[in-house]
PDB file of C-alpha atoms and ligand atoms in Angstrom:
ATOM      1  CA  UNK A 943      43.675  66.763  32.345  1.00 39.00           C
ATOM      2  CA  UNK A 944      41.931  69.980  33.399  1.00 40.00           C
ATOM      3  CA  UNK A 945      42.367  71.220  36.929  1.00 38.00           C
ATOM      4  CA  UNK A 946      39.785  69.970  39.372  1.00 36.00           C
ATOM      5  CA  UNK A 947      39.178  66.610  37.738  1.00 34.00           C
ATOM      6  CA  UNK A 948      41.968  64.672  39.402  1.00 36.00           C
ATOM      7  CA  UNK A 949      40.605  61.895  41.524  1.00 37.00           C
ATOM      8  CA  UNK A 950      41.989  62.067  45.044  1.00 45.00           C
ATOM      9  CA  UNK A 951      43.673  59.110  46.638  1.00 45.00           C
ATOM     10  CA  UNK A 952      44.164  58.624  50.371  1.00 46.00           C
ATOM     11  CA  UNK A 953      47.595  59.569  51.683  1.00 45.00           C
ATOM     12  CA  UNK A 954      49.818  56.738  52.789  1.00 42.00           C
ATOM     13  CA  UNK A 955      49.470  58.033  56.310  1.00 41.00           C
ATOM     14  CA  UNK A 956      45.806  57.123  56.203  1.00 40.00           C
ATOM     15  CA  UNK A 957      44.831  60.802  56.548  1.00 44.00           C
ATOM     16  CA  UNK A 958      44.532  63.067  53.552  1.00 43.00           C
ATOM     17  CA  UNK A 959      46.762  65.810  54.853  1.00 41.00           C
ATOM     18  CA  UNK A 960      46.955  68.109  51.877  1.00 39.00           C
ATOM     19  CA  UNK A 961      43.247  68.823  51.711  1.00 43.00           C
ATOM     20  CA  UNK A 962      42.279  72.391  50.976  1.00 36.00           C
ATOM     21  CA  UNK A 963      39.767  73.959  53.287  1.00 36.00           C
ATOM     22  CA  UNK A 964      37.944  75.838  50.531  1.00 32.00           C
ATOM     23  CA  UNK A 965      37.347  75.648  46.825  1.00 33.00           C
ATOM     24  CA  UNK A 966      37.900  71.919  46.458  1.00 36.00           C
ATOM     25  CA  UNK A 967      35.886  69.706  44.230  1.00 32.00           C
ATOM     26  CA  UNK A 968      34.204  67.263  46.519  1.00 40.00           C
ATOM     27  CA  UNK A 969      31.658  64.526  46.351  1.00 41.00           C
ATOM     28  CA  UNK A 970      28.191  65.991  46.059  1.00 41.00           C
ATOM     29  CA  UNK A 971      24.655  64.798  46.574  1.00 41.00           C
ATOM     30  CA  UNK A 972      22.895  63.636  43.458  1.00 42.00           C
ATOM     31  CA  UNK A 973      20.858  66.801  43.050  1.00 41.00           C
ATOM     32  CA  UNK A 974      23.934  68.973  43.733  1.00 39.00           C
ATOM     33  CA  UNK A 975      21.992  71.152  46.175  1.00 43.00           C
ATOM     34  CA  UNK A 976      23.875  72.837  48.994  1.00 43.00           C
ATOM     35  CA  UNK A 977      23.726  70.947  52.266  1.00 46.00           C
ATOM     36  CA  UNK A 978      22.681  72.603  55.503  1.00 44.00           C
ATOM     37  CA  UNK A 979      25.618  73.508  57.681  1.00 43.00           C
ATOM     38  CA  UNK A 980      27.774  74.345  54.715  1.00 42.00           C
ATOM     39  CA  UNK A 981      28.229  77.343  52.487  1.00 37.00           C
ATOM     40  CA  UNK A 982      29.173  76.962  48.887  1.00 36.00           C
ATOM     41  CA  UNK A 983      32.489  77.985  47.388  1.00 34.00           C
ATOM     42  CA  UNK A 984      33.694  78.140  43.798  1.00 33.00           C
ATOM     43  CA  UNK A 985      35.873  75.169  43.116  1.00 33.00           C
ATOM     44  CA  UNK A 986      38.654  75.206  40.609  1.00 30.00           C
ATOM     45  CA  UNK A 987      37.097  74.420  37.307  1.00 31.00           C
ATOM     46  CA  UNK A 988      34.038  76.505  38.082  1.00 31.00           C
ATOM     47  CA  UNK A 989      32.022  73.943  40.054  1.00 31.00           C
ATOM     48  CA  UNK A 990      30.214  74.814  43.253  1.00 32.00           C
ATOM     49  CA  UNK A 991      31.517  72.883  46.217  1.00 37.00           C
ATOM     50  CA  UNK A 992      30.406  72.737  49.850  1.00 38.00           C
ATOM     51  CA  UNK A 993      32.834  74.270  52.314  1.00 37.00           C
ATOM     52  CA  UNK A 994      32.921  73.405  55.977  1.00 38.00           C
ATOM     53  CA  UNK A 995      32.556  76.544  58.078  1.00 34.00           C
ATOM     54  CA  UNK A 996      32.740  75.444  61.658  1.00 39.00           C
ATOM     55  CA  UNK A 997      36.484  75.631  62.097  1.00 40.00           C
ATOM     56  CA  UNK A 998      37.334  78.843  60.366  1.00 36.00           C
ATOM     57  CA  UNK A 999      40.800  80.195  60.824  1.00 40.00           C
ATOM     58  CA  UNK A1000      40.717  83.989  61.105  1.00 43.00           C
ATOM     59  CA  UNK A1001      39.198  85.838  64.081  1.00 49.00           C
ATOM     60  CA  UNK A1002      36.873  87.744  61.741  1.00 44.00           C
ATOM     61  CA  UNK A1003      35.711  84.561  60.117  1.00 41.00           C
ATOM     62  CA  UNK A1004      35.245  82.969  63.519  1.00 47.00           C
ATOM     63  CA  UNK A1005      33.177  85.938  64.573  1.00 47.00           C
ATOM     64  CA  UNK A1006      31.003  85.796  61.494  1.00 43.00           C
ATOM     65  CA  UNK A1007      30.559  82.053  61.912  1.00 45.00           C
ATOM     66  CA  UNK A1008      28.776  82.784  65.177  1.00 51.00           C
ATOM     67  CA  UNK A1009      25.886  84.128  63.161  1.00 49.00           C
ATOM     68  CA  UNK A1010      23.026  82.271  61.562  1.00 56.00           C
ATOM     69  CA  UNK A1011      25.324  80.282  59.239  1.00 72.00           C
ATOM     70  CA  UNK A1012      26.898  78.402  62.117  1.00 87.00           C
ATOM     71  CA  UNK A1013      27.310  74.715  61.380  1.00 92.00           C
ATOM     72  CA  UNK A1014      24.506  72.671  62.849  1.00 96.00           C
ATOM     73  CA  UNK A1015      25.058  68.915  62.570  1.00 97.00           C
ATOM     74  CA  UNK A1016      21.409  68.151  63.289  1.00 97.00           C
ATOM     75  CA  UNK A1017      19.929  70.718  60.899  1.00 97.00           C
ATOM     76  CA  UNK A1018      16.903  69.058  59.257  1.00 97.00           C
ATOM     77  CA  UNK A1019      18.457  69.494  55.811  1.00 97.00           C
ATOM     78  CA  UNK A1020      21.646  67.740  56.867  1.00 98.00           C
ATOM     79  CA  UNK A1021      19.753  64.899  58.526  1.00 98.00           C
ATOM     80  CA  UNK A1022      17.584  64.554  55.407  1.00 98.00           C
ATOM     81  CA  UNK A1023      20.714  64.408  53.258  1.00 98.00           C
ATOM     82  CA  UNK A1024      22.178  61.670  55.446  1.00 98.00           C
ATOM     83  CA  UNK A1025      18.935  59.680  55.186  1.00 98.00           C
ATOM     84  CA  UNK A1026      18.837  60.181  51.431  1.00 98.00           C
ATOM     85  CA  UNK A1027      22.381  58.922  50.986  1.00 98.00           C
ATOM     86  CA  UNK A1028      21.724  55.958  53.260  1.00 98.00           C
ATOM     87  CA  UNK A1029      18.793  55.089  50.985  1.00 98.00           C
ATOM     88  CA  UNK A1030      21.124  55.198  48.011  1.00 97.00           C
ATOM     89  CA  UNK A1031      23.680  53.004  49.752  1.00 97.00           C
ATOM     90  CA  UNK A1032      21.305  50.520  51.400  1.00 97.00           C
ATOM     91  CA  UNK A1033      17.870  50.680  49.771  1.00 95.00           C
ATOM     92  CA  UNK A1034      16.365  47.378  50.909  1.00 89.00           C
ATOM     93  CA  UNK A1035      18.221  46.231  53.983  1.00 95.00           C
ATOM     94  CA  UNK A1036      16.569  44.229  56.747  1.00 94.00           C
ATOM     95  CA  UNK A1037      17.560  42.395  59.892  1.00 95.00           C
ATOM     96  CA  UNK A1038      20.422  39.973  59.279  1.00 94.00           C
ATOM     97  CA  UNK A1039      19.405  37.586  62.063  1.00 96.00           C
ATOM     98  CA  UNK A1040      17.729  34.446  60.704  1.00 96.00           C
ATOM     99  CA  UNK A1041      14.272  33.935  62.224  1.00 97.00           C
ATOM    100  CA  UNK A1042      10.826  32.617  61.352  1.00 97.00           C
ATOM    101  CA  UNK A1043       8.748  34.272  64.053  1.00 98.00           C
ATOM    102  CA  UNK A1044       8.874  36.877  66.816  1.00 98.00           C
ATOM    103  CA  UNK A1045      10.092  34.390  69.435  1.00 98.00           C
ATOM    104  CA  UNK A1046      13.006  33.260  67.273  1.00 98.00           C
ATOM    105  CA  UNK A1047      13.958  36.872  66.598  1.00 98.00           C
ATOM    106  CA  UNK A1048      13.802  37.625  70.312  1.00 98.00           C
ATOM    107  CA  UNK A1049      16.136  34.725  71.081  1.00 98.00           C
ATOM    108  CA  UNK A1050      18.504  35.599  68.231  1.00 98.00           C
ATOM    109  CA  UNK A1051      18.700  39.212  69.400  1.00 97.00           C
ATOM    110  CA  UNK A1052      19.466  38.193  72.984  1.00 97.00           C
ATOM    111  CA  UNK A1053      22.208  35.901  71.683  1.00 97.00           C
ATOM    112  CA  UNK A1054      23.650  38.611  69.435  1.00 95.00           C
ATOM    113  CA  UNK A1055      24.872  40.736  72.357  1.00 93.00           C
ATOM    114  CA  UNK A1056      28.681  40.874  72.243  1.00 91.00           C
ATOM    115  CA  UNK A1057      28.592  38.453  69.306  1.00 93.00           C
ATOM    116  CA  UNK A1058      28.210  38.643  65.530  1.00 91.00           C
ATOM    117  CA  UNK A1059      25.117  37.924  63.478  1.00 92.00           C
ATOM    118  CA  UNK A1060      27.112  35.343  61.525  1.00 94.00           C
ATOM    119  CA  UNK A1061      27.924  33.545  64.753  1.00 96.00           C
ATOM    120  CA  UNK A1062      24.344  33.687  65.988  1.00 97.00           C
ATOM    121  CA  UNK A1063      23.018  32.463  62.630  1.00 97.00           C
ATOM    122  CA  UNK A1064      25.136  29.339  63.006  1.00 97.00           C
ATOM    123  CA  UNK A1065      23.640  28.587  66.411  1.00 98.00           C
ATOM    124  CA  UNK A1066      19.950  29.435  66.089  1.00 98.00           C
ATOM    125  CA  UNK A1067      18.934  26.942  63.356  1.00 97.00           C
ATOM    126  CA  UNK A1068      20.313  24.158  65.547  1.00 97.00           C
ATOM    127  CA  UNK A1069      18.576  25.219  68.759  1.00 98.00           C
ATOM    128  CA  UNK A1070      15.252  25.930  67.040  1.00 98.00           C
ATOM    129  CA  UNK A1071      15.347  22.464  65.499  1.00 97.00           C
ATOM    130  CA  UNK A1072      16.082  20.956  68.901  1.00 98.00           C
ATOM    131  CA  UNK A1073      13.523  23.129  70.738  1.00 98.00           C
ATOM    132  CA  UNK A1074      10.899  24.178  68.150  1.00 97.00           C
ATOM    133  CA  UNK A1075       8.514  26.122  70.419  1.00 97.00           C
ATOM    134  CA  UNK A1076       8.666  28.659  73.207  1.00 98.00           C
ATOM    135  CA  UNK A1077       7.134  25.980  75.462  1.00 98.00           C
ATOM    136  CA  UNK A1078      10.127  23.727  74.738  1.00 98.00           C
ATOM    137  CA  UNK A1079      12.473  26.471  75.934  1.00 98.00           C
ATOM    138  CA  UNK A1080      10.296  27.160  78.973  1.00 98.00           C
ATOM    139  CA  UNK A1081      10.670  23.508  80.009  1.00 98.00           C
ATOM    140  CA  UNK A1082      14.472  23.786  80.112  1.00 98.00           C
ATOM    141  CA  UNK A1083      16.770  24.812  82.908  1.00 98.00           C
ATOM    142  CA  UNK A1084      19.349  27.458  81.926  1.00 98.00           C
ATOM    143  CA  UNK A1085      22.103  24.886  82.437  1.00 98.00           C
ATOM    144  CA  UNK A1086      20.531  22.610  79.820  1.00 98.00           C
ATOM    145  CA  UNK A1087      20.644  25.333  77.169  1.00 98.00           C
ATOM    146  CA  UNK A1088      24.157  26.561  77.945  1.00 98.00           C
ATOM    147  CA  UNK A1089      26.128  24.062  75.800  1.00 97.00           C
ATOM    148  CA  UNK A1090      24.019  24.877  72.734  1.00 97.00           C
ATOM    149  CA  UNK A1091      24.699  28.632  72.853  1.00 98.00           C
ATOM    150  CA  UNK A1092      28.202  28.575  74.279  1.00 97.00           C
ATOM    151  CA  UNK A1093      29.838  29.829  71.051  1.00 96.00           C
ATOM    152  CA  UNK A1094      27.918  33.137  71.193  1.00 97.00           C
ATOM    153  CA  UNK A1095      29.753  34.184  74.369  1.00 96.00           C
ATOM    154  CA  UNK A1096      28.366  35.170  77.776  1.00 96.00           C
ATOM    155  CA  UNK A1097      26.405  31.951  77.488  1.00 97.00           C
ATOM    156  CA  UNK A1098      25.441  31.627  81.167  1.00 97.00           C
ATOM    157  CA  UNK A1099      23.702  34.990  81.296  1.00 97.00           C
ATOM    158  CA  UNK A1100      22.197  34.524  77.852  1.00 98.00           C
ATOM    159  CA  UNK A1101      20.886  31.096  78.798  1.00 98.00           C
ATOM    160  CA  UNK A1102      19.225  32.543  81.896  1.00 98.00           C
ATOM    161  CA  UNK A1103      17.673  35.301  79.795  1.00 98.00           C
ATOM    162  CA  UNK A1104      16.346  33.023  77.047  1.00 98.00           C
ATOM    163  CA  UNK A1105      14.908  30.398  79.394  1.00 98.00           C
ATOM    164  CA  UNK A1106      13.578  33.091  81.757  1.00 98.00           C
ATOM    165  CA  UNK A1107      11.907  34.938  78.869  1.00 98.00           C
ATOM    166  CA  UNK A1108      10.356  31.681  77.617  1.00 98.00           C
ATOM    167  CA  UNK A1109       8.965  30.865  81.067  1.00 98.00           C
ATOM    168  CA  UNK A1110       7.457  34.341  81.449  1.00 98.00           C
ATOM    169  CA  UNK A1111       5.962  34.288  77.958  1.00 98.00           C
ATOM    170  CA  UNK A1112       4.298  30.945  78.666  1.00 98.00           C
ATOM    171  CA  UNK A1113       3.100  31.919  82.143  1.00 98.00           C
ATOM    172  CA  UNK A1114       2.024  35.516  81.555  1.00 98.00           C
ATOM    173  CA  UNK A1115       1.496  36.031  77.835  1.00 98.00           C
ATOM    174  CA  UNK A1116      -0.025  32.784  76.545  1.00 98.00           C
ATOM    175  CA  UNK A1117       3.236  31.867  74.816  1.00 98.00           C
ATOM    176  CA  UNK A1118       3.033  34.906  72.524  1.00 98.00           C
ATOM    177  CA  UNK A1119       5.569  37.715  72.249  1.00 98.00           C
ATOM    178  CA  UNK A1120       3.720  40.890  73.308  1.00 98.00           C
ATOM    179  CA  UNK A1121       3.592  43.889  70.998  1.00 97.00           C
ATOM    180  CA  UNK A1122       3.509  46.363  73.861  1.00 97.00           C
ATOM    181  CA  UNK A1123       6.998  47.701  74.494  1.00 97.00           C
ATOM    182  CA  UNK A1124       6.462  48.051  78.230  1.00 97.00           C
ATOM    183  CA  UNK A1125       5.424  44.406  78.453  1.00 98.00           C
ATOM    184  CA  UNK A1126       8.367  43.348  76.310  1.00 98.00           C
ATOM    185  CA  UNK A1127      10.713  45.196  78.632  1.00 98.00           C
ATOM    186  CA  UNK A1128       9.535  43.069  81.580  1.00 98.00           C
ATOM    187  CA  UNK A1129      11.052  39.942  79.995  1.00 98.00           C
ATOM    188  CA  UNK A1130      14.429  38.825  81.371  1.00 97.00           C
ATOM    189  CA  UNK A1131      17.310  39.927  79.159  1.00 94.00           C
ATOM    190  CA  UNK A1132      15.167  42.324  77.119  1.00 97.00           C
ATOM    191  CA  UNK A1133      16.207  45.986  77.081  1.00 96.00           C
ATOM    192  CA  UNK A1134      15.185  48.659  74.597  1.00 97.00           C
ATOM    193  CA  UNK A1135      17.529  47.480  71.849  1.00 96.00           C
ATOM    194  CA  UNK A1136      16.063  43.965  71.795  1.00 97.00           C
ATOM    195  CA  UNK A1137      12.499  45.266  72.152  1.00 98.00           C
ATOM    196  CA  UNK A1138      12.996  47.681  69.239  1.00 98.00           C
ATOM    197  CA  UNK A1139      14.501  44.950  67.049  1.00 97.00           C
ATOM    198  CA  UNK A1140      11.526  42.645  67.632  1.00 98.00           C
ATOM    199  CA  UNK A1141       8.873  45.355  67.312  1.00 98.00           C
ATOM    200  CA  UNK A1142      10.477  46.961  64.271  1.00 97.00           C
ATOM    201  CA  UNK A1143      11.685  43.955  62.309  1.00 97.00           C
ATOM    202  CA  UNK A1144       8.873  41.482  63.036  1.00 98.00           C
ATOM    203  CA  UNK A1145       5.820  43.563  63.923  1.00 98.00           C
ATOM    204  CA  UNK A1146       6.829  46.595  61.798  1.00 97.00           C
ATOM    205  CA  UNK A1147       6.079  48.861  64.735  1.00 97.00           C
ATOM    206  CA  UNK A1148       8.263  51.952  65.138  1.00 98.00           C
ATOM    207  CA  UNK A1149       8.410  52.356  68.906  1.00 97.00           C
ATOM    208  CA  UNK A1150      12.017  53.522  68.981  1.00 97.00           C
ATOM    209  CA  UNK A1151      15.376  53.376  67.249  1.00 98.00           C
ATOM    210  CA  UNK A1152      17.600  50.339  67.674  1.00 97.00           C
ATOM    211  CA  UNK A1153      20.834  51.518  69.284  1.00 97.00           C
ATOM    212  CA  UNK A1154      23.543  48.898  69.110  1.00 95.00           C
ATOM    213  CA  UNK A1155      27.299  49.269  68.872  1.00 94.00           C
ATOM    214  CA  UNK A1156      27.144  50.300  65.176  1.00 96.00           C
ATOM    215  CA  UNK A1157      24.402  52.875  65.702  1.00 97.00           C
ATOM    216  CA  UNK A1158      26.238  54.286  68.717  1.00 97.00           C
ATOM    217  CA  UNK A1159      29.530  54.614  66.856  1.00 98.00           C
ATOM    218  CA  UNK A1160      28.198  56.015  63.594  1.00 98.00           C
ATOM    219  CA  UNK A1161      25.656  58.391  65.139  1.00 98.00           C
ATOM    220  CA  UNK A1162      28.482  59.925  67.130  1.00 98.00           C
ATOM    221  CA  UNK A1163      30.783  60.098  64.106  1.00 98.00           C
ATOM    222  CA  UNK A1164      28.047  61.834  62.127  1.00 98.00           C
ATOM    223  CA  UNK A1165      27.384  64.196  65.073  1.00 98.00           C
ATOM    224  CA  UNK A1166      23.751  63.143  65.339  1.00 98.00           C
ATOM    225  CA  UNK A1167      24.339  62.767  69.062  1.00 98.00           C
ATOM    226  CA  UNK A1168      26.969  63.625  71.654  1.00 97.00           C
ATOM    227  CA  UNK A1169      25.587  61.150  74.160  1.00 97.00           C
ATOM    228  CA  UNK A1170      27.244  57.954  75.352  1.00 96.00           C
ATOM    229  CA  UNK A1171      24.306  56.205  76.979  1.00 97.00           C
ATOM    230  CA  UNK A1172      22.218  54.153  74.490  1.00 96.00           C
ATOM    231  CA  UNK A1173      18.937  55.399  75.961  1.00 96.00           C
ATOM    232  CA  UNK A1174      19.985  59.034  75.517  1.00 98.00           C
ATOM    233  CA  UNK A1175      21.339  58.319  72.031  1.00 98.00           C
ATOM    234  CA  UNK A1176      17.982  56.783  71.132  1.00 98.00           C
ATOM    235  CA  UNK A1177      16.156  59.837  72.452  1.00 98.00           C
ATOM    236  CA  UNK A1178      18.379  62.132  70.353  1.00 98.00           C
ATOM    237  CA  UNK A1179      17.805  60.061  67.215  1.00 98.00           C
ATOM    238  CA  UNK A1180      14.052  59.908  67.803  1.00 98.00           C
ATOM    239  CA  UNK A1181      14.024  63.712  67.961  1.00 98.00           C
ATOM    240  CA  UNK A1182      15.740  64.291  64.625  1.00 98.00           C
ATOM    241  CA  UNK A1183      14.749  61.307  62.474  1.00 98.00           C
ATOM    242  CA  UNK A1184      11.180  61.075  61.158  1.00 98.00           C
ATOM    243  CA  UNK A1185       9.306  58.230  62.834  1.00 98.00           C
ATOM    244  CA  UNK A1186       8.586  56.501  59.526  1.00 97.00           C
ATOM    245  CA  UNK A1187      12.365  56.134  59.079  1.00 97.00           C
ATOM    246  CA  UNK A1188      13.226  54.780  62.532  1.00 98.00           C
ATOM    247  CA  UNK A1189      13.161  51.106  61.533  1.00 97.00           C
ATOM    248  CA  UNK A1190      14.974  51.458  58.211  1.00 97.00           C
ATOM    249  CA  UNK A1191      17.511  53.946  59.600  1.00 98.00           C
ATOM    250  CA  UNK A1192      18.624  51.416  62.223  1.00 97.00           C
ATOM    251  CA  UNK A1193      19.036  48.671  59.627  1.00 97.00           C
ATOM    252  CA  UNK A1194      20.910  50.995  57.276  1.00 98.00           C
ATOM    253  CA  UNK A1195      23.320  52.240  59.926  1.00 98.00           C
ATOM    254  CA  UNK A1196      23.979  48.698  61.131  1.00 96.00           C
ATOM    255  CA  UNK A1197      24.767  47.635  57.552  1.00 96.00           C
ATOM    256  CA  UNK A1198      26.936  50.721  57.088  1.00 98.00           C
ATOM    257  CA  UNK A1199      28.874  49.691  60.182  1.00 97.00           C
ATOM    258  CA  UNK A1200      29.406  46.243  58.744  1.00 94.00           C
ATOM    259  CA  UNK A1201      30.263  47.272  55.205  1.00 96.00           C
ATOM    260  CA  UNK A1202      32.238  50.524  55.458  1.00 98.00           C
ATOM    261  CA  UNK A1203      32.130  52.456  58.702  1.00 98.00           C
ATOM    262  CA  UNK A1204      34.143  49.967  60.732  1.00 97.00           C
ATOM    263  CA  UNK A1205      35.116  50.642  64.323  1.00 97.00           C
ATOM    264  CA  UNK A1206      38.737  50.632  63.229  1.00 96.00           C
ATOM    265  CA  UNK A1207      39.820  51.994  59.869  1.00 97.00           C
ATOM    266  CA  UNK A1208      36.487  53.076  58.393  1.00 98.00           C
ATOM    267  CA  UNK A1209      36.558  53.045  54.591  1.00 98.00           C
ATOM    268  CA  UNK A1210      35.968  56.783  54.214  1.00 98.00           C
ATOM    269  CA  UNK A1211      37.396  57.039  50.687  1.00 97.00           C
ATOM    270  CA  UNK A1212      34.565  54.774  49.499  1.00 97.00           C
ATOM    271  CA  UNK A1213      31.808  56.287  51.614  1.00 98.00           C
ATOM    272  CA  UNK A1214      28.955  58.233  50.063  1.00 98.00           C
ATOM    273  CA  UNK A1215      28.614  60.238  53.266  1.00 98.00           C
ATOM    274  CA  UNK A1216      32.230  61.358  53.212  1.00 98.00           C
ATOM    275  CA  UNK A1217      31.804  65.042  52.431  1.00 97.00           C
ATOM    276  CA  UNK A1218      29.178  65.528  55.131  1.00 98.00           C
ATOM    277  CA  UNK A1219      31.053  63.526  57.760  1.00 98.00           C
ATOM    278  CA  UNK A1220      33.605  65.231  60.020  1.00 98.00           C
ATOM    279  CA  UNK A1221      34.469  62.276  62.217  1.00 98.00           C
ATOM    280  CA  UNK A1222      37.717  62.654  64.122  1.00 97.00           C
ATOM    281  CA  UNK A1223      38.864  59.142  63.248  1.00 97.00           C
ATOM    282  CA  UNK A1224      38.226  59.286  59.493  1.00 97.00           C
ATOM    283  CA  UNK A1225      40.859  57.620  57.352  1.00 97.00           C
ATOM    284  CA  UNK A1226      40.331  60.063  54.495  1.00 96.00           C
ATOM    285  CA  UNK A1227      38.719  63.469  54.419  1.00 97.00           C
ATOM    286  CA  UNK A1228      37.906  66.264  52.024  1.00 97.00           C
ATOM    287  CA  UNK A1229      36.274  68.303  54.799  1.00 97.00           C
ATOM    288  CA  UNK A1230      37.324  69.605  58.194  1.00 96.00           C
ATOM    289  CA  UNK A1231      37.639  67.188  61.059  1.00 96.00           C
ATOM    290  CA  UNK A1232      35.657  67.839  64.246  1.00 97.00           C
ATOM    291  CA  UNK A1233      37.648  66.614  67.211  1.00 94.00           C
ATOM    292  CA  UNK A1234      34.564  65.723  69.243  1.00 94.00           C
ATOM    293  CA  UNK A1235      32.916  63.702  66.462  1.00 97.00           C
ATOM    294  CA  UNK A1236      34.327  60.408  67.595  1.00 95.00           C
ATOM    295  CA  UNK A1237      33.191  56.994  68.796  1.00 95.00           C
ATOM    296  CA  UNK A1238      33.346  56.197  72.488  1.00 90.00           C
TER     297      UNK A1238
HETATM  298  S1  LIG B1399      33.142  59.058  56.005  1.00 53.43           S
HETATM  299 FE1  LIG B1399      34.168  57.437  57.171  1.00 53.43          FE
HETATM  300  S2  LIG B1399      33.697  57.821  59.319  1.00 53.43           S
HETATM  301 FE2  LIG B1399      32.235  59.030  58.073  1.00 53.43          FE
HETATM  302  S3  LIG B1399      30.421  57.724  57.847  1.00 53.43           S
HETATM  303 FE3  LIG B1399      31.724  57.327  56.070  1.00 53.43          FE
HETATM  304  S4  LIG B1399      33.026  55.567  56.628  1.00 53.43           S
HETATM  305 FE4  LIG B1399      32.124  56.409  58.535  1.00 53.43          FE
END
């Protein structure tokens, strides 16, 4: 087998320790164009390969890296490449919460906090059969709803939020979920994440980027943000991601978090983003690791 065509396998340690810093054959984008933040090197076998430049070893190289070629994780070309690869991985993904209207999606999103979509999807068909309309929920006391949503966790607070939101919708909004984000944010239990889910997934309105636990973790791993606070993370993402991609980007990252980029032991060897990801907690890497590119 000619040099440079051997498929790499992860080391037993979980970290590919023998990786060369330059001249390796690595996964490439489909069009094989260089990616911003990288310079190309000649790989063994004559192929061009991207080479990480941000952690160069010699003083001279470090000095030269301070110039215009310095690695920029939010360079438009790099962000575009991430979006392109996400499209390849998850072309048609949508919200995984089962719902038939905006109210049901609002309830499902409130219930999904600190829970899983699978768990919520077991609960919501039962409660929407029992209480088909927002008026039915508004007529409840929080204590009456608690047993039905207990399995989603934090059920007392969630019950207060759902019943409180139903009462406000009936009293102030004619029983309809408003499409104005500021009005949505006045509902009990509704913060920006929930408002963005409802506006994006039901009304197809891009008012912001959904920032949940997956988006927080993966945006930090991919160095799209250094922030810890969801509001600041959302602001960072809104600055670098084109508005027409806000809704799909959130869905794609959430699916990526479920399928590959797990909180623990992300499946980096199978990830299409691997050679443009420098996350500190990767389980496999053909590029340099950036110690600050880590989840919270
Ligand atoms: S390479 Fe690993 S850490 Fe980076 S995005 Fe892919 S799965 Fe996540």
